[in-house]
CSV table of C-alpha atoms and ligand atoms in Angstrom, one decimal:
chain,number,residue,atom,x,y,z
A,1,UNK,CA,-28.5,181.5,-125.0
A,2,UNK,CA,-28.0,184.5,-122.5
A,3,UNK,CA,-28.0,188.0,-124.0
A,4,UNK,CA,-25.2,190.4,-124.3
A,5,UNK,CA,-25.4,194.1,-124.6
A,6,UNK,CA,-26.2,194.9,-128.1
A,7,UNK,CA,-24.6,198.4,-127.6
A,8,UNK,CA,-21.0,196.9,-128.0
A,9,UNK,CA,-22.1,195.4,-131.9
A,10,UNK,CA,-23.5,198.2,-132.6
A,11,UNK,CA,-19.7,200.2,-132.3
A,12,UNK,CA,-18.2,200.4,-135.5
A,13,UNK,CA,-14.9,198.3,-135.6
A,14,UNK,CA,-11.8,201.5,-134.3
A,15,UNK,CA,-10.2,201.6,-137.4
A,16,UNK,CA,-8.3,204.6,-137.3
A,17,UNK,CA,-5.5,203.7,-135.5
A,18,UNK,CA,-5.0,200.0,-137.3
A,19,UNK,CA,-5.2,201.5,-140.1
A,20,UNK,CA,-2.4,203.9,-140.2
A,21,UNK,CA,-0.2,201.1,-139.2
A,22,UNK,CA,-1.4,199.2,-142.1
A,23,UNK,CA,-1.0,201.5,-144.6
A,24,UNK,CA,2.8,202.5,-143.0
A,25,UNK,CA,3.6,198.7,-143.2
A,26,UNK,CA,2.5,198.0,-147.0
A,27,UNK,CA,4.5,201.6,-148.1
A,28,UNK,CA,7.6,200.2,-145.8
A,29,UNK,CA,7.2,196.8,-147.2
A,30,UNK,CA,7.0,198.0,-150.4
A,31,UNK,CA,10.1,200.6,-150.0
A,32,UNK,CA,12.3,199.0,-147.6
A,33,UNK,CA,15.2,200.8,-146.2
A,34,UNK,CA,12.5,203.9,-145.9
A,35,UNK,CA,13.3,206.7,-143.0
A,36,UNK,CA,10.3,206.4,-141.9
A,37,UNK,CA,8.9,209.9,-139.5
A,38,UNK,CA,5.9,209.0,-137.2
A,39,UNK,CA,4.5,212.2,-136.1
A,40,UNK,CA,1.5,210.8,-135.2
A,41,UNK,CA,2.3,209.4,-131.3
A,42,UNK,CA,0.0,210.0,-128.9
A,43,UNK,CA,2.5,208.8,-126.7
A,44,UNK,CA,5.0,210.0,-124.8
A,45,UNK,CA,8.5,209.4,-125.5
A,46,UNK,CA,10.4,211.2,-122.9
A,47,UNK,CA,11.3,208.8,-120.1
A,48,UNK,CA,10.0,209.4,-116.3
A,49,UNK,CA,12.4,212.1,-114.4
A,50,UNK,CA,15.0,211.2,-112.2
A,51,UNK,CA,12.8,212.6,-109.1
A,52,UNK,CA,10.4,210.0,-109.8
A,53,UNK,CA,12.8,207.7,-110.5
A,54,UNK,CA,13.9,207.5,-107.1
A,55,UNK,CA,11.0,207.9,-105.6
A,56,UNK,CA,9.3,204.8,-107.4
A,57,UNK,CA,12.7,202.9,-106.2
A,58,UNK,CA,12.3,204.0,-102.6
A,59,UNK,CA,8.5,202.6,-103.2
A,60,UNK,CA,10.0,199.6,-104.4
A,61,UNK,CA,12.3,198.9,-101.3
A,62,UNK,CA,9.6,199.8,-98.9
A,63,UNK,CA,7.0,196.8,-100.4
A,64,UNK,CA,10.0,194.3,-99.5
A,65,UNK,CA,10.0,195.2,-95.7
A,66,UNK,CA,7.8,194.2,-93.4
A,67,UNK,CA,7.0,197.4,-91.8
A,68,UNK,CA,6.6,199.7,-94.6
A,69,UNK,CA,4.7,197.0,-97.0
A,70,UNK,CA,1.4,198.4,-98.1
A,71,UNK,CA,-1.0,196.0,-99.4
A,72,UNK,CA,-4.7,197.3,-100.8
A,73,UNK,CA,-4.3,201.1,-100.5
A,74,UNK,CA,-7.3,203.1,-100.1
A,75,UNK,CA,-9.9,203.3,-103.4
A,76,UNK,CA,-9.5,206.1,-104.0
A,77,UNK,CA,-6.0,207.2,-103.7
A,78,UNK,CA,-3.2,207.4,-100.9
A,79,UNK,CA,-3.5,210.5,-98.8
A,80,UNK,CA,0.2,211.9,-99.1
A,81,UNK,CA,-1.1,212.1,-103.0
A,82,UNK,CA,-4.1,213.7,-102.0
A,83,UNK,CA,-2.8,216.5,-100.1
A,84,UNK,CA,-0.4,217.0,-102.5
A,85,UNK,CA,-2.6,217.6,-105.5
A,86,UNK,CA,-4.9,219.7,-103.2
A,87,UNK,CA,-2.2,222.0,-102.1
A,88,UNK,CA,0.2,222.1,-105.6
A,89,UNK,CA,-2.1,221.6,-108.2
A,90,UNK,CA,-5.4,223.6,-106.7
A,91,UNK,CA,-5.2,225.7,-103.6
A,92,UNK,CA,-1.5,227.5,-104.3
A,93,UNK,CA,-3.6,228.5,-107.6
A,94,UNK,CA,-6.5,230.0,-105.3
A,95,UNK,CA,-9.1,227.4,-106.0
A,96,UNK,CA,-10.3,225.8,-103.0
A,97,UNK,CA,-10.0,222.1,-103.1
A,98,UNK,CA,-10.9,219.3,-99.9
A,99,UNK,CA,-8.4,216.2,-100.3
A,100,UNK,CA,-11.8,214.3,-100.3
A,101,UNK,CA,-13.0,215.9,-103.4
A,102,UNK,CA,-10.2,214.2,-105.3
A,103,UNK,CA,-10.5,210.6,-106.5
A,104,UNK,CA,-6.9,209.4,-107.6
A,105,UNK,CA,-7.2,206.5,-110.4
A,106,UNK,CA,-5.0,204.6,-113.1
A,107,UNK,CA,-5.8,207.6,-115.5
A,108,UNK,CA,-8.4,209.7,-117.4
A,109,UNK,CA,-9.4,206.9,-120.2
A,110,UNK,CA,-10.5,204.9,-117.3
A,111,UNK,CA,-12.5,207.6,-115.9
A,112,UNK,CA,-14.1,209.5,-118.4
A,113,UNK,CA,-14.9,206.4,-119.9
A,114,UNK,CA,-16.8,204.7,-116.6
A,115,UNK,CA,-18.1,208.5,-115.2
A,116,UNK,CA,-21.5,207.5,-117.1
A,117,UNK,CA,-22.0,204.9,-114.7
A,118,UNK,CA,-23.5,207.3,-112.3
A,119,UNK,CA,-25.5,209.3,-115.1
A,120,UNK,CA,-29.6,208.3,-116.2
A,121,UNK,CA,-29.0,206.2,-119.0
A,122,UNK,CA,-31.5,208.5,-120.6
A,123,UNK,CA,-29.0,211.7,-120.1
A,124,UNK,CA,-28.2,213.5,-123.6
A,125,UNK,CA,-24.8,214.3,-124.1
A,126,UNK,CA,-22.8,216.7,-126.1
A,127,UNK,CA,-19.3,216.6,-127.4
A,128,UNK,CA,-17.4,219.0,-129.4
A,129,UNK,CA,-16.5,217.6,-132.8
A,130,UNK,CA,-13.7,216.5,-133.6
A,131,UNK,CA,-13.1,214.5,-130.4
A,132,UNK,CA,-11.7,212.1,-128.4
A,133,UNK,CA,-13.3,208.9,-128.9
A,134,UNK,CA,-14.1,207.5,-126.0
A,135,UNK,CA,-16.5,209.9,-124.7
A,136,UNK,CA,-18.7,208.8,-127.4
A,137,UNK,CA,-17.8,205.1,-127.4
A,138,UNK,CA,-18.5,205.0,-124.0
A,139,UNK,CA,-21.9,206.7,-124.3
A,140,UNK,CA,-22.9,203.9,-127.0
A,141,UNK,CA,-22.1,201.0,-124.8
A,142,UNK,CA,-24.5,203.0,-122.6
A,143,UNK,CA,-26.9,203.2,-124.5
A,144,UNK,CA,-27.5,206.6,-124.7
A,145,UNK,CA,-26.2,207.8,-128.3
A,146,UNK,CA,-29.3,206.3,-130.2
A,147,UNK,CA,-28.3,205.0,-133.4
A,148,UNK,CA,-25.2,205.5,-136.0
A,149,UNK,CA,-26.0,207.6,-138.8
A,150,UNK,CA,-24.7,207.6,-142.1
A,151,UNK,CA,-23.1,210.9,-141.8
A,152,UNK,CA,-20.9,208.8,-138.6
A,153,UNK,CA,-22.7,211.1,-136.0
A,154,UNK,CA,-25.5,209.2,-133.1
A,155,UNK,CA,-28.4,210.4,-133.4
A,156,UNK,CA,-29.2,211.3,-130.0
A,157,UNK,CA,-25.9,212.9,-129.2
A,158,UNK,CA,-25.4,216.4,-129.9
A,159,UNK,CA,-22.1,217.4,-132.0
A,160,UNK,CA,-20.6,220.6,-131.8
A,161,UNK,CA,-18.3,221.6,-134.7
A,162,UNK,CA,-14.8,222.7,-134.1
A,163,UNK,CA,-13.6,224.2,-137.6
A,164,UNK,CA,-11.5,226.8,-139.0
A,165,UNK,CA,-14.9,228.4,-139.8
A,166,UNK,CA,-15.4,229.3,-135.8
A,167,UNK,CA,-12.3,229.4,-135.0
A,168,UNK,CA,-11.9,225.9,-133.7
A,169,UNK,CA,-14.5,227.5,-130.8
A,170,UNK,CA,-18.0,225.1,-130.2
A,171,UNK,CA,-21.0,227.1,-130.1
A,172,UNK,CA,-23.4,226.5,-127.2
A,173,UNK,CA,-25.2,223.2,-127.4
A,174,UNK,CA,-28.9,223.7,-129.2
A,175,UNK,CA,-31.0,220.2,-128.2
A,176,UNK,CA,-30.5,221.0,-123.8
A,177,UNK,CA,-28.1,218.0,-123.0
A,178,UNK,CA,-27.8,216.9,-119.8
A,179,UNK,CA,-23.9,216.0,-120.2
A,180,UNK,CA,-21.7,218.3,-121.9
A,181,UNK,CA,-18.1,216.9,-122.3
A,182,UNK,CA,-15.0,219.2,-123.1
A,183,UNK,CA,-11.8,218.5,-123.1
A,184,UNK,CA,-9.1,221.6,-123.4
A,185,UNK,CA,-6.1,221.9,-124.4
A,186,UNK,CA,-8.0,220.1,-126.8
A,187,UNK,CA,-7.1,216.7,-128.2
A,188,UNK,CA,-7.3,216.4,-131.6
A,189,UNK,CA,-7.5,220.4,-132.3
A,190,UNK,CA,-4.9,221.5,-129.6
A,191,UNK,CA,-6.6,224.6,-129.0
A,192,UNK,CA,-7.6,226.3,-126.0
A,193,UNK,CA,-10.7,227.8,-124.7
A,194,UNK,CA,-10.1,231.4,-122.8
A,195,UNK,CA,-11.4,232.2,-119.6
A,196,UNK,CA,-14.5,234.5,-121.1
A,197,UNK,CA,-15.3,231.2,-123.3
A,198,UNK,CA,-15.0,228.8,-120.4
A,199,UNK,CA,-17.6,231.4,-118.2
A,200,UNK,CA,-20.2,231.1,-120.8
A,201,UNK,CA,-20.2,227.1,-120.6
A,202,UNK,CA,-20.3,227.2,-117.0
A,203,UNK,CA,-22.9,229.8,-116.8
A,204,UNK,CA,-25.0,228.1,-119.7
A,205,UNK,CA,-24.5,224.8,-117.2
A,206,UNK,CA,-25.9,226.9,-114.3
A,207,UNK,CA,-28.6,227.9,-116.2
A,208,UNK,CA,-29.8,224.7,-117.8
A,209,UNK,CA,-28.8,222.3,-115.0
A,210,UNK,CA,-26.2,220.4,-117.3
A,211,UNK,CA,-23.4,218.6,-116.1
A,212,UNK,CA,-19.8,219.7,-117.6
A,213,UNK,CA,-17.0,216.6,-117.9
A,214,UNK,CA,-14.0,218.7,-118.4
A,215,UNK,CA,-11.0,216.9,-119.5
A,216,UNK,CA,-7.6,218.6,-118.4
A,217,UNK,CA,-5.7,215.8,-119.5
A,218,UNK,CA,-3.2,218.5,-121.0
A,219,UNK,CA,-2.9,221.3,-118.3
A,220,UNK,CA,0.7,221.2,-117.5
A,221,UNK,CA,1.2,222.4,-121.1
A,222,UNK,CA,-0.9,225.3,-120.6
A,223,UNK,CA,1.6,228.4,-120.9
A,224,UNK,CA,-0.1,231.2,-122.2
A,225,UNK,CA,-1.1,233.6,-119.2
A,226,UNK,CA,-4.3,233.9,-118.7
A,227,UNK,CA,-5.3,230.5,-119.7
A,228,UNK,CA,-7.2,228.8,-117.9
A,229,UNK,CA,-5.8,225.1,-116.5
A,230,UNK,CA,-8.4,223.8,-114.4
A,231,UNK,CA,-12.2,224.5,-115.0
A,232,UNK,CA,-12.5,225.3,-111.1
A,233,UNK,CA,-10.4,228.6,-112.1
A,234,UNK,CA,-14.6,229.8,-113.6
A,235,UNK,CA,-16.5,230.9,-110.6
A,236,UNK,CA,-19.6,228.4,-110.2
A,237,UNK,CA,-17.4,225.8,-111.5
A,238,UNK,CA,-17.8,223.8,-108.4
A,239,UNK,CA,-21.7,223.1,-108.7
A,240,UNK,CA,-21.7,222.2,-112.5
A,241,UNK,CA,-18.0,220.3,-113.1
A,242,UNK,CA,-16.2,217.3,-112.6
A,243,UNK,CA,-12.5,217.7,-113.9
A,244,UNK,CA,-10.3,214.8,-115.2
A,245,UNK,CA,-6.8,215.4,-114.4
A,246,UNK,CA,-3.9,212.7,-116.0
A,247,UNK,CA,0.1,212.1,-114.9
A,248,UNK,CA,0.4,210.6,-118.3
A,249,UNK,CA,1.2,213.6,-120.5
A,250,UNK,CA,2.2,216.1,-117.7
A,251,UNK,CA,4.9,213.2,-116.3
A,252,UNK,CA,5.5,210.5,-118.8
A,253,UNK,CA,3.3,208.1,-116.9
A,254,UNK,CA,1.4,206.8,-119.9
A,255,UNK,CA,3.1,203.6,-118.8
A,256,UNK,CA,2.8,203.5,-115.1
A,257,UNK,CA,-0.7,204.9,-115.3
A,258,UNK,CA,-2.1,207.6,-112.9
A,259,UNK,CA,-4.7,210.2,-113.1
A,260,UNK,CA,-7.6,211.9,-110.8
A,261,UNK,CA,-11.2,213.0,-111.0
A,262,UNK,CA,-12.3,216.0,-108.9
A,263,UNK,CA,-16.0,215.9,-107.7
A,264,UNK,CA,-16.8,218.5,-106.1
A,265,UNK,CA,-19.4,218.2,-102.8
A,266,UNK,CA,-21.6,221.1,-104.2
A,267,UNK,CA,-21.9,219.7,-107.0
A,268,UNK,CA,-25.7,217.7,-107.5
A,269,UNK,CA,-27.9,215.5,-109.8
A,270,UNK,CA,-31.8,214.7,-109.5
A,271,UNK,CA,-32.6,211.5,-108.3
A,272,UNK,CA,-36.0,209.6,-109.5
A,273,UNK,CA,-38.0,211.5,-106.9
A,274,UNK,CA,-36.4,214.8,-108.3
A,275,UNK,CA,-34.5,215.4,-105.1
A,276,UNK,CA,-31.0,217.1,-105.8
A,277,UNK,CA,-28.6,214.4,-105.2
A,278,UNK,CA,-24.7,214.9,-104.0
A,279,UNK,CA,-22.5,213.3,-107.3
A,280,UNK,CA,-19.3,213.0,-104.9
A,281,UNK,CA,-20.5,210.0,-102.4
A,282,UNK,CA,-22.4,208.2,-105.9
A,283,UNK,CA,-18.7,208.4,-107.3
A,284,UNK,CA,-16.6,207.3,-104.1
A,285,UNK,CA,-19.5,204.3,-104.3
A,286,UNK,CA,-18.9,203.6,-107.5
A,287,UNK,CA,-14.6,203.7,-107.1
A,288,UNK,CA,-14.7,201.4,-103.6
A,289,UNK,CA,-17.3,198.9,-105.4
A,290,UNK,CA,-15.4,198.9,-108.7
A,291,UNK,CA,-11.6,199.8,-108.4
A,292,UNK,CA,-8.9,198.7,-105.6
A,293,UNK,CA,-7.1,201.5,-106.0
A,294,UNK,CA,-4.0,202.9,-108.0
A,295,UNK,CA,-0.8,201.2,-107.2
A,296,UNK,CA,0.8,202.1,-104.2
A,297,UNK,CA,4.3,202.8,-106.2
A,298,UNK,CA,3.0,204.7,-109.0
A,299,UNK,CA,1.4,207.0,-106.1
A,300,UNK,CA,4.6,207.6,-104.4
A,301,UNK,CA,6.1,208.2,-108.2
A,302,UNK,CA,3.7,210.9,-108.7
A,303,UNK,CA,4.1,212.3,-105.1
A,304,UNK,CA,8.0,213.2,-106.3
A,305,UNK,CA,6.3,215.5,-108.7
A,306,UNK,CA,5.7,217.9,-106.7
A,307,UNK,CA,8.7,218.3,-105.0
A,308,UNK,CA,11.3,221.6,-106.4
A,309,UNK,CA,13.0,219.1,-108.0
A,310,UNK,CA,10.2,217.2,-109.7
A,311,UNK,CA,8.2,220.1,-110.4
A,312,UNK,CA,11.1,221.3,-112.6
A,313,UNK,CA,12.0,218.4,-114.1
A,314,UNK,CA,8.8,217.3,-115.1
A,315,UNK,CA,7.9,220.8,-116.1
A,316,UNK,CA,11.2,220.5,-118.2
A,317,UNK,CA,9.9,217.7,-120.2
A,318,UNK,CA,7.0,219.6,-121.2
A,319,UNK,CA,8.9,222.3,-122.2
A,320,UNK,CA,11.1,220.0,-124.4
A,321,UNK,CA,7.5,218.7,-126.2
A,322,UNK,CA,6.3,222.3,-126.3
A,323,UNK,CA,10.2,223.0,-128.4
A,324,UNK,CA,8.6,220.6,-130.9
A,325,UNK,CA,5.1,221.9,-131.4
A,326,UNK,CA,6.5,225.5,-131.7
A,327,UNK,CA,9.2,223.8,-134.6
A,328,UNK,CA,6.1,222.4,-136.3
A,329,UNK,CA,4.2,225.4,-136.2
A,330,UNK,CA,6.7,227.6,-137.5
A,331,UNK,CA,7.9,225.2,-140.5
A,332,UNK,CA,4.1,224.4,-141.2
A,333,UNK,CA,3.3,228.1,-141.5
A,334,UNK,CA,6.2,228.8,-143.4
A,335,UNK,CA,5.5,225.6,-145.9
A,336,UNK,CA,2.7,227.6,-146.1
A,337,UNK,CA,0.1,224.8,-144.5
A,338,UNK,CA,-2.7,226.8,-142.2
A,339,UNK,CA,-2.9,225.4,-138.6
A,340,UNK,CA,-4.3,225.5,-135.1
A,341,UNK,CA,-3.0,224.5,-131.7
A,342,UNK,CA,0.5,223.6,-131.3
A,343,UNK,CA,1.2,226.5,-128.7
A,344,UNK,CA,-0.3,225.4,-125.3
A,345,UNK,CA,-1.2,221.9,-126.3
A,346,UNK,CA,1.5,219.2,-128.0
A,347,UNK,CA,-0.7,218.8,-131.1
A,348,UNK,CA,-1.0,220.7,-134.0
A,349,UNK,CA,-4.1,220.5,-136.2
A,350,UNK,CA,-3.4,221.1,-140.5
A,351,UNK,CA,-6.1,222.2,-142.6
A,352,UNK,CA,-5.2,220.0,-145.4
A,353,UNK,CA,-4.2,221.6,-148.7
A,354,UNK,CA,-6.4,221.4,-152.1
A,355,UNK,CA,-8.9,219.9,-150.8
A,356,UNK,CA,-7.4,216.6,-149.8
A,357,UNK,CA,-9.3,214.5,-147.5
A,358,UNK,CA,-8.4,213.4,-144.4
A,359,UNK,CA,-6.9,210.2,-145.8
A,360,UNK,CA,-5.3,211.8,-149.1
A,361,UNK,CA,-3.4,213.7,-146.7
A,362,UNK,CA,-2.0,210.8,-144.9
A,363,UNK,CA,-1.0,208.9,-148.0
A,364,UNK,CA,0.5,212.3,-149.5
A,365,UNK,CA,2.8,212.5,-146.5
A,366,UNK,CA,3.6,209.2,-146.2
A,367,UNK,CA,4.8,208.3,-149.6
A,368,UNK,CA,6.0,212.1,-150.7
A,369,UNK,CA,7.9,213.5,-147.3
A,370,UNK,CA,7.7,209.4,-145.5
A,371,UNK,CA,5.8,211.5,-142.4
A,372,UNK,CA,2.8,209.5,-140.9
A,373,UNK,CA,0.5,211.3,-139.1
A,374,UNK,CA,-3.6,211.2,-137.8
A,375,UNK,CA,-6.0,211.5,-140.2
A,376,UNK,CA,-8.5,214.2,-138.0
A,377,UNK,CA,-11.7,212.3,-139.7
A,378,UNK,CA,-11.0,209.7,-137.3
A,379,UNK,CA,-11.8,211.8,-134.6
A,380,UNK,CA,-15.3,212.6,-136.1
A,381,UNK,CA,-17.0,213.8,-139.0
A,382,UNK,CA,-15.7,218.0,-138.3
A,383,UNK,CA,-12.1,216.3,-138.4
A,384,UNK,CA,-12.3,215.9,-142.2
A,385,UNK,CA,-10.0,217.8,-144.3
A,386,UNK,CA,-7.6,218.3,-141.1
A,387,UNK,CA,-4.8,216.3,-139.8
A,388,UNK,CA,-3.2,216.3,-136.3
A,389,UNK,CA,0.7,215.8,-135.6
A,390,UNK,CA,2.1,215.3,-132.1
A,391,UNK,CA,5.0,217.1,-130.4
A,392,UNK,CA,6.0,213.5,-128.7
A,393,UNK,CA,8.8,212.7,-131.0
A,394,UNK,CA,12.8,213.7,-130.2
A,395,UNK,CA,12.9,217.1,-131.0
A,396,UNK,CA,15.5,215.7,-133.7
A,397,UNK,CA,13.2,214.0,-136.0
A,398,UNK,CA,10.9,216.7,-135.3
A,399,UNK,CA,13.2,218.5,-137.2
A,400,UNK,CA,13.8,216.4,-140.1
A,401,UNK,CA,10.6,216.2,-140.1
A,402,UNK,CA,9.6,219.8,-141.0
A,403,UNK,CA,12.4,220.0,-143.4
A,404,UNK,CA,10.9,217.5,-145.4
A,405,UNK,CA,7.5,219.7,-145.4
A,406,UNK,CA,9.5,223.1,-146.1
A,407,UNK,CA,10.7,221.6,-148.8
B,1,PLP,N1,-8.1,212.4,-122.3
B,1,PLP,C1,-7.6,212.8,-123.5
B,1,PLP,C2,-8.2,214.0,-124.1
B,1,PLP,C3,-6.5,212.1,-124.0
B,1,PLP,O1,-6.0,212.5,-125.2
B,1,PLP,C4,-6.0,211.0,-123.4
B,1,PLP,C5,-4.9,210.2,-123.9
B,1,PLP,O2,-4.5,210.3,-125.1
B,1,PLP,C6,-6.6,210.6,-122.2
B,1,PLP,C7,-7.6,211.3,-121.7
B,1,PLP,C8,-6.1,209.4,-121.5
B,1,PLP,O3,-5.3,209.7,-120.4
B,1,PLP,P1,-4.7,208.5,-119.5
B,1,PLP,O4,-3.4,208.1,-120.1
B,1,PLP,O5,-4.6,209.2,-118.2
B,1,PLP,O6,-5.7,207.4,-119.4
């Protein structure tokens, strides 16, 4: 019998996730009639602005005509995109940016999750801790995170803690990765990283020739001044960082999928013969060889973003989700719960109180105030005794929700 790669047995089964909803089920099976809060959506529930709207119908009409059908659209991503993100999203905000540096996709689970395939399976990598799964998921079917511990860490994978002790702020990596991935506004923490904090990854990249897979997933939600929104804002960015950009938070296009990767052209890796090697052409190979390309009407969806209109409609929308987090935050505080995040970011991290775990937490909520939320040690082991709730519900039962808590 053929072989299969052992990397994907050696996952441990996701269980986070199925098991909320199976602890929500047996409490509403067992109390039916229950007004059940979830608060623990990753997903949007906003629908798509009306700019977008119409633009996806005008997509729509234009695929039944002859003239203005488009088939297979370039890999990676239609030009009128392109120069859009370029212009709006980069050079208006003084970072240089060539429309070839940006690789438009069906979002940023799908590329941060296959980026490794133009990495040395013997790279090290780093992640912050708590984090999103996939970057280390995607590093085991790799084969580069070693083997599970009991403590839930990978042995060859280098976790930096993000508690209350340092301020939800990783220290710099100790074991010399070659792959640092950092995702900010954070998911699960929801806290940012300030300029002077992002300079002293970029410079330790410089310095130790380490690659930095920053994950902007949550940009648009950046408001404080002074934050930084796109990696590229940290001189010397361009030669150490790829940046992940998604539609799916920013827009509501969780559904219709869209996202980008920049790779910048200074940006280089060592081959086998230790000559510097450009990552941008290894990434376009991977894209044409691998992906046909986002759809052609989800493109022209996104495009409407950046007109007036859907720059302020969309913008709207994240404003209405921001509403909620600064609800939570206030009612949390004054329930007297300490948390993080939840001002430039749509999640807010608890510390949990009396020394619950992770999991007492949950089923505290849920059968005291009927709130469901994320238990933060399913985002790794630094996520125990902390809980994240999402600013994606109406800002209604966001209210009822915190009521409950005040209470
Ligand atoms: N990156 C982070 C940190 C996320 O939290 C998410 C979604 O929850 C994604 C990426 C996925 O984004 P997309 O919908 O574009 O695949």
């Amino acid at each position: 019998m053929f072989a299969i790669n052992d990397n994907f047995s050696r996952l441990p089964a996701s269980y986070l996730f199925s098991e909320v909803a199976r602890r929500v089920k047996a409490y509403t099976d067992a109390h039916p009639g229950s007004d059940v809060i979830r608060m623990g959506i990753g997903d949007v529930t906003r629908p798509l602005c009306p700019a977008v709207i119409e633009a996806l119908h005008r997509a729509v009409d234009d695929e039944g005509t002859a003239e203005r059908f488009h088939g297979y659209g370039p890999e990676q991503g239609y030009r009128f995109l392109a120069s859009e993100i370029a212009l709006h999203d980069y050079r208006e905000r003084g970072i240089p940016m060539d429309e070839d540096e940006i690789f438009i996709s069906d979002g940023a689970k799908s590329d941060t999750g296959n980026i490794g395939d133009i990495l040395s399976p013997s790279c090290r990598v780093a992640v912050t801790d708590p984090v999103y799964p996939v970057y280390v998921d995607t590093n085991v079917m790799a084969g580069r995170a070693g083997r599970l511990m009991e403590d839930g860490r990978w042995s060859n994978i280098e976790y930096l803690p993000c508690t209350a002790g340092n301020g939800f702020v990783p220290a710099l990596p100790v074991t010399a990765p070659d792959v640092i991935y950092l995702c900010y506004p954070n998911n699960p923490t929801g806290t940012v990283l300030t300029r002077g904090q992002l300079e002293e990854w970029v410079d330790y990249c410089r310095r130790h020739g380490a690659l930095l897979l920053f994950d902007a997933a949550y940009e648009a939600f950046v408001r404080t001044p002074g934050i930084p929104r796109s990696i590229y804002e940290i001189e010397g960015a361009r030669e150490v960082a790829i940046e992940f950009r998604s539609f799916s938070k920013t827009a509501g296009f969780t559904g219709i999928r869209l996202g980008y990767t920049i790779v910048p052209k200074e940006l280089k890796g060592r081959g086998a013969d230790g000559e510097a090697v450009p990552l941008n052409p290894l990434w376009r190979r991977r894209q044409t060889t691998k992906f046909n390309g986002a759809s052609y009407l989800t493109q022209r969806g996104a495009e409407a973003l950046y007109t007036p209109e859907g720059a302020r409609q969309s913008r709207e929308t994240v404003d209405y989700y921001l509403g909620n987090a600064a609800v939570m935050l206030d009612g949390l505080r004054k329930a007297g719960y300490e948390c993080a995040g939840g001002v430039d970011s749509p999640y807010v991290w608890i510390k949990t109180p009396d020394g619950m775990t992770s999991w007492e937490f949950f089923d505290y909520l849920l059968t005291r105030h009927n709130i469901v939320g994320t238990p933060g040690s399913g985002f790794g082991p630094s996520g125990e005794g902390y809980f994240r709730l999402t600013a994606f519900n109406t800002r209604e039962n966001t209210i009822r929700a915190v009521a409950r808590l005040e209470k």
